GROMACS .gro file of C-alpha atoms in nm:
model
  310
    1UNK     CA    1   5.452   0.240   4.881
    2UNK     CA    2   5.051   0.238   5.004
    3UNK     CA    3   4.963  -0.131   5.099
    4UNK     CA    4   4.898  -0.074   5.434
    5UNK     CA    5   4.713   0.315   5.403
    6UNK     CA    6   4.390   0.317   5.429
    7UNK     CA    7   4.200   0.379   5.073
    8UNK     CA    8   4.041   0.762   5.257
    9UNK     CA    9   4.427   0.814   5.259
   10UNK     CA   10   4.579   0.700   4.943
   11UNK     CA   11   4.461   1.007   4.776
   12UNK     CA   12   4.356   0.885   4.496
   13UNK     CA   13   4.069   0.983   4.181
   14UNK     CA   14   3.857   0.680   4.085
   15UNK     CA   15   3.634   0.719   3.746
   16UNK     CA   16   3.408   0.414   3.703
   17UNK     CA   17   3.264   0.224   3.371
   18UNK     CA   18   2.857   0.302   3.520
   19UNK     CA   19   2.979   0.675   3.615
   20UNK     CA   20   2.856   0.559   3.974
   21UNK     CA   21   2.705   0.936   3.998
   22UNK     CA   22   2.502   0.999   4.356
   23UNK     CA   23   2.090   0.984   4.232
   24UNK     CA   24   1.972   1.239   4.463
   25UNK     CA   25   2.226   1.509   4.424
   26UNK     CA   26   2.290   1.721   4.163
   27UNK     CA   27   2.625   1.806   3.901
   28UNK     CA   28   2.738   2.027   4.132
   29UNK     CA   29   2.690   1.838   4.478
   30UNK     CA   30   2.800   1.516   4.334
   31UNK     CA   31   3.117   1.744   4.249
   32UNK     CA   32   3.159   1.855   4.538
   33UNK     CA   33   3.127   1.567   4.743
   34UNK     CA   34   3.495   1.444   4.785
   35UNK     CA   35   3.563   1.811   4.924
   36UNK     CA   36   3.267   1.808   5.163
   37UNK     CA   37   3.343   1.423   5.351
   38UNK     CA   38   3.741   1.550   5.414
   39UNK     CA   39   3.809   1.596   5.742
   40UNK     CA   40   3.718   1.919   5.934
   41UNK     CA   41   4.074   2.015   5.975
   42UNK     CA   42   4.155   1.897   5.570
   43UNK     CA   43   3.746   2.052   5.450
   44UNK     CA   44   3.779   2.336   5.208
   45UNK     CA   45   3.539   2.629   5.357
   46UNK     CA   46   3.179   2.656   5.166
   47UNK     CA   47   3.357   2.940   4.929
   48UNK     CA   48   3.604   2.782   4.803
   49UNK     CA   49   3.423   2.462   4.777
   50UNK     CA   50   3.146   2.700   4.520
   51UNK     CA   51   3.472   2.821   4.378
   52UNK     CA   52   3.664   2.468   4.312
   53UNK     CA   53   3.350   2.311   4.210
   54UNK     CA   54   3.262   2.612   3.903
   55UNK     CA   55   3.640   2.566   3.837
   56UNK     CA   56   3.609   2.205   3.745
   57UNK     CA   57   3.267   2.213   3.565
   58UNK     CA   58   3.419   2.483   3.313
   59UNK     CA   59   3.727   2.256   3.245
   60UNK     CA   60   3.484   2.010   3.163
   61UNK     CA   61   3.253   2.200   3.000
   62UNK     CA   62   2.949   2.169   3.176
   63UNK     CA   63   2.934   2.450   3.432
   64UNK     CA   64   2.561   2.530   3.242
   65UNK     CA   65   2.492   2.151   3.377
   66UNK     CA   66   2.488   2.281   3.741
   67UNK     CA   67   2.206   2.213   3.864
   68UNK     CA   68   2.046   1.889   3.686
   69UNK     CA   69   1.999   1.596   3.853
   70UNK     CA   70   2.249   1.341   3.688
   71UNK     CA   71   1.937   1.113   3.467
   72UNK     CA   72   1.898   1.441   3.310
   73UNK     CA   73   2.225   1.396   3.155
   74UNK     CA   74   2.356   1.194   2.867
   75UNK     CA   75   2.657   0.873   2.902
   76UNK     CA   76   2.942   1.112   2.785
   77UNK     CA   77   2.768   1.400   3.057
   78UNK     CA   78   2.796   1.182   3.306
   79UNK     CA   79   3.100   1.089   3.200
   80UNK     CA   80   3.262   1.427   3.245
   81UNK     CA   81   3.082   1.515   3.593
   82UNK     CA   82   3.229   1.125   3.764
   83UNK     CA   83   3.576   1.268   3.643
   84UNK     CA   84   3.508   1.650   3.728
   85UNK     CA   85   3.469   1.441   4.101
   86UNK     CA   86   3.767   1.234   4.119
   87UNK     CA   87   3.995   1.546   4.070
   88UNK     CA   88   3.810   1.789   4.281
   89UNK     CA   89   4.045   1.646   4.579
   90UNK     CA   90   4.323   1.704   4.381
   91UNK     CA   91   4.451   1.315   4.371
   92UNK     CA   92   4.824   1.243   4.297
   93UNK     CA   93   4.668   0.877   4.078
   94UNK     CA   94   4.423   0.947   3.834
   95UNK     CA   95   4.203   0.537   3.826
   96UNK     CA   96   4.011   0.465   3.520
   97UNK     CA   97   3.832   0.185   3.530
   98UNK     CA   98   3.735   0.173   3.077
   99UNK     CA   99   3.533   0.533   3.227
  100UNK     CA  100   3.386   0.466   2.826
  101UNK     CA  101   3.327   0.145   2.773
  102UNK     CA  102   2.906   0.212   2.855
  103UNK     CA  103   2.877   0.442   2.564
  104UNK     CA  104   2.837   0.449   2.193
  105UNK     CA  105   3.161   0.454   1.947
  106UNK     CA  106   3.138   0.791   1.831
  107UNK     CA  107   3.121   0.938   2.195
  108UNK     CA  108   3.432   0.746   2.281
  109UNK     CA  109   3.600   0.836   2.080
  110UNK     CA  110   3.495   1.228   2.126
  111UNK     CA  111   3.563   1.187   2.479
  112UNK     CA  112   3.915   0.999   2.445
  113UNK     CA  113   4.029   1.338   2.311
  114UNK     CA  114   3.886   1.539   2.479
  115UNK     CA  115   4.016   1.355   2.775
  116UNK     CA  116   4.439   1.360   2.598
  117UNK     CA  117   4.350   1.717   2.593
  118UNK     CA  118   4.277   1.814   2.975
  119UNK     CA  119   4.533   1.499   3.091
  120UNK     CA  120   4.779   1.709   2.868
  121UNK     CA  121   4.671   2.041   3.061
  122UNK     CA  122   4.644   1.912   3.404
  123UNK     CA  123   4.923   1.682   3.438
  124UNK     CA  124   4.831   1.451   3.657
  125UNK     CA  125   4.948   1.062   3.662
  126UNK     CA  126   4.687   0.840   3.504
  127UNK     CA  127   4.599   0.493   3.467
  128UNK     CA  128   4.384   0.394   3.221
  129UNK     CA  129   4.212   0.049   3.251
  130UNK     CA  130   4.072  -0.036   2.944
  131UNK     CA  131   4.009  -0.377   2.644
  132UNK     CA  132   3.976  -0.153   2.377
  133UNK     CA  133   4.328  -0.126   2.177
  134UNK     CA  134   4.255   0.139   1.959
  135UNK     CA  135   4.159   0.379   2.272
  136UNK     CA  136   4.411   0.299   2.434
  137UNK     CA  137   4.698   0.379   2.177
  138UNK     CA  138   4.574   0.714   2.088
  139UNK     CA  139   4.553   0.818   2.479
  140UNK     CA  140   4.868   0.632   2.635
  141UNK     CA  141   5.183   0.811   2.646
  142UNK     CA  142   5.297   0.406   2.795
  143UNK     CA  143   5.085   0.108   2.714
  144UNK     CA  144   5.132  -0.206   2.934
  145UNK     CA  145   4.985  -0.515   2.775
  146UNK     CA  146   4.887  -0.783   3.014
  147UNK     CA  147   4.786  -1.071   3.026
  148UNK     CA  148   4.630  -1.311   3.277
  149UNK     CA  149   4.801  -1.083   3.539
  150UNK     CA  150   5.097  -1.034   3.411
  151UNK     CA  151   5.279  -0.801   3.159
  152UNK     CA  152   5.390  -0.916   2.872
  153UNK     CA  153   5.516  -0.593   2.777
  154UNK     CA  154   5.539  -0.225   2.845
  155UNK     CA  155   5.606   0.050   2.596
  156UNK     CA  156   5.556   0.349   2.412
  157UNK     CA  157   5.245   0.300   2.217
  158UNK     CA  158   5.432   0.319   1.885
  159UNK     CA  159   5.687   0.029   2.047
  160UNK     CA  160   5.470  -0.201   2.164
  161UNK     CA  161   5.234  -0.122   1.795
  162UNK     CA  162   5.562  -0.197   1.606
  163UNK     CA  163   5.781  -0.409   1.843
  164UNK     CA  164   5.568  -0.629   1.961
  165UNK     CA  165   5.714  -0.878   2.175
  166UNK     CA  166   5.530  -1.197   2.244
  167UNK     CA  167   5.260  -1.361   1.957
  168UNK     CA  168   4.975  -1.260   2.232
  169UNK     CA  169   5.080  -0.850   2.241
  170UNK     CA  170   5.086  -0.929   1.841
  171UNK     CA  171   4.765  -1.058   1.825
  172UNK     CA  172   4.560  -0.861   2.034
  173UNK     CA  173   4.685  -0.550   1.887
  174UNK     CA  174   4.470  -0.511   1.595
  175UNK     CA  175   4.375  -0.774   1.346
  176UNK     CA  176   4.669  -0.993   1.228
  177UNK     CA  177   4.630  -1.303   1.042
  178UNK     CA  178   4.824  -1.601   1.154
  179UNK     CA  179   5.069  -1.891   0.937
  180UNK     CA  180   5.178  -2.236   1.096
  181UNK     CA  181   5.499  -2.385   0.981
  182UNK     CA  182   5.907  -2.434   0.990
  183UNK     CA  183   6.247  -2.292   1.063
  184UNK     CA  184   6.533  -2.456   0.931
  185UNK     CA  185   6.823  -2.202   0.951
  186UNK     CA  186   6.723  -1.814   0.873
  187UNK     CA  187   6.424  -1.961   0.691
  188UNK     CA  188   6.055  -1.978   0.730
  189UNK     CA  189   5.850  -2.277   0.507
  190UNK     CA  190   5.503  -2.096   0.572
  191UNK     CA  191   5.188  -2.224   0.432
  192UNK     CA  192   5.258  -2.215   0.071
  193UNK     CA  193   5.514  -2.027   0.078
  194UNK     CA  194   5.846  -1.958   0.221
  195UNK     CA  195   6.008  -1.581   0.374
  196UNK     CA  196   6.387  -1.521   0.522
  197UNK     CA  197   6.363  -1.511   0.919
  198UNK     CA  198   6.758  -1.406   0.986
  199UNK     CA  199   6.679  -1.393   1.352
  200UNK     CA  200   6.593  -1.794   1.364
  201UNK     CA  201   6.977  -1.866   1.160
  202UNK     CA  202   6.992  -2.191   1.456
  203UNK     CA  203   6.685  -2.267   1.431
  204UNK     CA  204   6.675  -2.634   1.354
  205UNK     CA  205   6.272  -2.707   1.166
  206UNK     CA  206   6.160  -2.592   1.492
  207UNK     CA  207   5.790  -2.535   1.495
  208UNK     CA  208   5.733  -2.165   1.374
  209UNK     CA  209   5.417  -1.888   1.429
  210UNK     CA  210   5.408  -1.573   1.106
  211UNK     CA  211   5.201  -1.322   1.205
  212UNK     CA  212   5.114  -1.065   0.934
  213UNK     CA  213   4.893  -0.761   0.952
  214UNK     CA  214   4.578  -0.760   0.684
  215UNK     CA  215   4.818  -0.432   0.585
  216UNK     CA  216   5.067  -0.596   0.522
  217UNK     CA  217   5.071  -0.867   0.302
  218UNK     CA  218   5.050  -0.756  -0.106
  219UNK     CA  219   4.714  -0.904  -0.341
  220UNK     CA  220   4.773  -0.962  -0.685
  221UNK     CA  221   4.600  -1.123  -0.989
  222UNK     CA  222   4.694  -1.522  -1.004
  223UNK     CA  223   4.905  -1.600  -1.310
  224UNK     CA  224   5.134  -1.944  -1.389
  225UNK     CA  225   5.414  -1.887  -1.139
  226UNK     CA  226   5.357  -1.647  -0.942
  227UNK     CA  227   5.410  -1.592  -0.590
  228UNK     CA  228   5.785  -1.702  -0.667
  229UNK     CA  229   6.111  -1.567  -0.662
  230UNK     CA  230   6.362  -1.545  -0.867
  231UNK     CA  231   6.481  -1.891  -0.765
  232UNK     CA  232   6.153  -2.044  -0.806
  233UNK     CA  233   6.117  -2.036  -0.436
  234UNK     CA  234   5.724  -1.985  -0.293
  235UNK     CA  235   5.697  -1.665  -0.196
  236UNK     CA  236   5.337  -1.629  -0.152
  237UNK     CA  237   4.981  -1.831  -0.139
  238UNK     CA  238   4.785  -1.856  -0.389
  239UNK     CA  239   4.397  -1.813  -0.265
  240UNK     CA  240   4.055  -1.730  -0.335
  241UNK     CA  241   3.852  -1.406  -0.329
  242UNK     CA  242   3.548  -1.549  -0.113
  243UNK     CA  243   3.435  -1.121  -0.011
  244UNK     CA  244   3.579  -0.774  -0.110
  245UNK     CA  245   3.377  -0.543   0.178
  246UNK     CA  246   3.510  -0.159   0.045
  247UNK     CA  247   3.434   0.038   0.323
  248UNK     CA  248   3.453   0.438   0.259
  249UNK     CA  249   3.859   0.423   0.148
  250UNK     CA  250   3.985   0.040   0.252
  251UNK     CA  251   3.904  -0.312   0.050
  252UNK     CA  252   3.844  -0.583   0.305
  253UNK     CA  253   3.950  -0.879   0.110
  254UNK     CA  254   3.848  -1.220   0.274
  255UNK     CA  255   4.102  -1.520   0.091
  256UNK     CA  256   4.083  -1.865   0.089
  257UNK     CA  257   4.365  -2.072   0.026
  258UNK     CA  258   4.433  -2.309  -0.208
  259UNK     CA  259   4.448  -2.670  -0.121
  260UNK     CA  260   4.746  -2.725  -0.378
  261UNK     CA  261   4.980  -2.454  -0.220
  262UNK     CA  262   5.031  -2.620   0.151
  263UNK     CA  263   5.358  -2.790   0.234
  264UNK     CA  264   5.289  -3.159   0.328
  265UNK     CA  265   5.436  -3.093   0.725
  266UNK     CA  266   5.167  -2.840   0.767
  267UNK     CA  267   4.846  -3.000   0.969
  268UNK     CA  268   4.670  -2.707   1.022
  269UNK     CA  269   4.320  -2.661   0.872
  270UNK     CA  270   4.174  -2.392   0.578
  271UNK     CA  271   4.198  -2.022   0.724
  272UNK     CA  272   4.032  -1.746   0.655
  273UNK     CA  273   4.351  -1.478   0.535
  274UNK     CA  274   4.204  -1.125   0.593
  275UNK     CA  275   4.420  -0.847   0.356
  276UNK     CA  276   4.330  -0.481   0.341
  277UNK     CA  277   4.395  -0.243  -0.013
  278UNK     CA  278   4.352   0.087  -0.084
  279UNK     CA  279   3.977   0.114  -0.248
  280UNK     CA  280   4.128   0.277  -0.544
  281UNK     CA  281   4.388  -0.021  -0.657
  282UNK     CA  282   4.095  -0.264  -0.600
  283UNK     CA  283   3.881  -0.086  -0.812
  284UNK     CA  284   4.178  -0.027  -1.101
  285UNK     CA  285   4.327  -0.403  -1.010
  286UNK     CA  286   3.958  -0.512  -1.063
  287UNK     CA  287   3.915  -0.762  -0.838
  288UNK     CA  288   3.631  -0.998  -0.853
  289UNK     CA  289   3.500  -1.218  -0.532
  290UNK     CA  290   3.551  -1.663  -0.696
  291UNK     CA  291   3.904  -1.531  -0.832
  292UNK     CA  292   4.199  -1.667  -0.810
  293UNK     CA  293   4.451  -1.433  -0.618
  294UNK     CA  294   4.813  -1.438  -0.469
  295UNK     CA  295   4.903  -1.281  -0.109
  296UNK     CA  296   5.229  -1.179  -0.017
  297UNK     CA  297   5.343  -1.025   0.290
  298UNK     CA  298   5.582  -0.769   0.301
  299UNK     CA  299   5.645  -0.754   0.635
  300UNK     CA  300   5.562  -1.057   0.873
  301UNK     CA  301   5.665  -1.166   1.250
  302UNK     CA  302   5.811  -1.488   1.335
  303UNK     CA  303   5.804  -1.706   1.688
  304UNK     CA  304   5.926  -2.036   1.738
  305UNK     CA  305   5.690  -2.229   1.894
  306UNK     CA  306   5.875  -2.232   2.285
  307UNK     CA  307   5.723  -1.813   2.224
  308UNK     CA  308   5.431  -1.927   2.086
  309UNK     CA  309   5.017  -1.915   2.267
  310UNK     CA  310   4.824  -1.648   2.224
   0.00000   0.00000   0.00000
């Protein structure tokens, strides 16, 4: 517990979102700053400082910029220098506060790969604060999802993605479709469909929310009887294809559900359903905007009302 320990003595390296480099200092002097301000008894010699800074600049692959000033660097280069400066004092913990937030998407992607490799090499405990879900899942060994100061879930990236502990986590990590309905004795009646929910066998007409990822929706062309199971129960939602966006290997579909296929006890307004299918499948199926389709969840996560609210 470092609550009562002076900030200077906590040995925490800090990397800000906006770099906070000293404009009047060269790259070399910025990295050396933390070493030069150490108490006299702990301060390395000039030769040791020079060697340490040189090694760090090589580590972040910017040793050729040692004599430049921050204004002469790109955003990605400034952030690497800020990281080298934080590492110079050999911190026990490295705190990165949205370090890539001010950079464009391509640079962010390159830097997070580089940071992951650097972390594996240095083995320093790092706390990485970010609002970018993809960034967190790609960089971290362990993800902690916080909502209004309260921890919603902690686990490996795969755990929090595959097994969200709450509606907030499910909605926060990636795109999701939300369906409203009722759960009764293991069967959930949603917007125009029914799905099995064995974990809610004891539910008695309880208000329920089902979360479905766009890529977990099966999309087929509508025909009479489509969306019904062998017993005639609705398993899918009849909807009109409002818009189709093909980006690379993925086709993103925006669908508007039909009023005729919504249960009477569901007072929720119409909402857009987002589905993702392979672009090749979209091409082969020949779907057209305005066409009536049937979407069926392959996988859904159901929460009862007392656990809802994102």
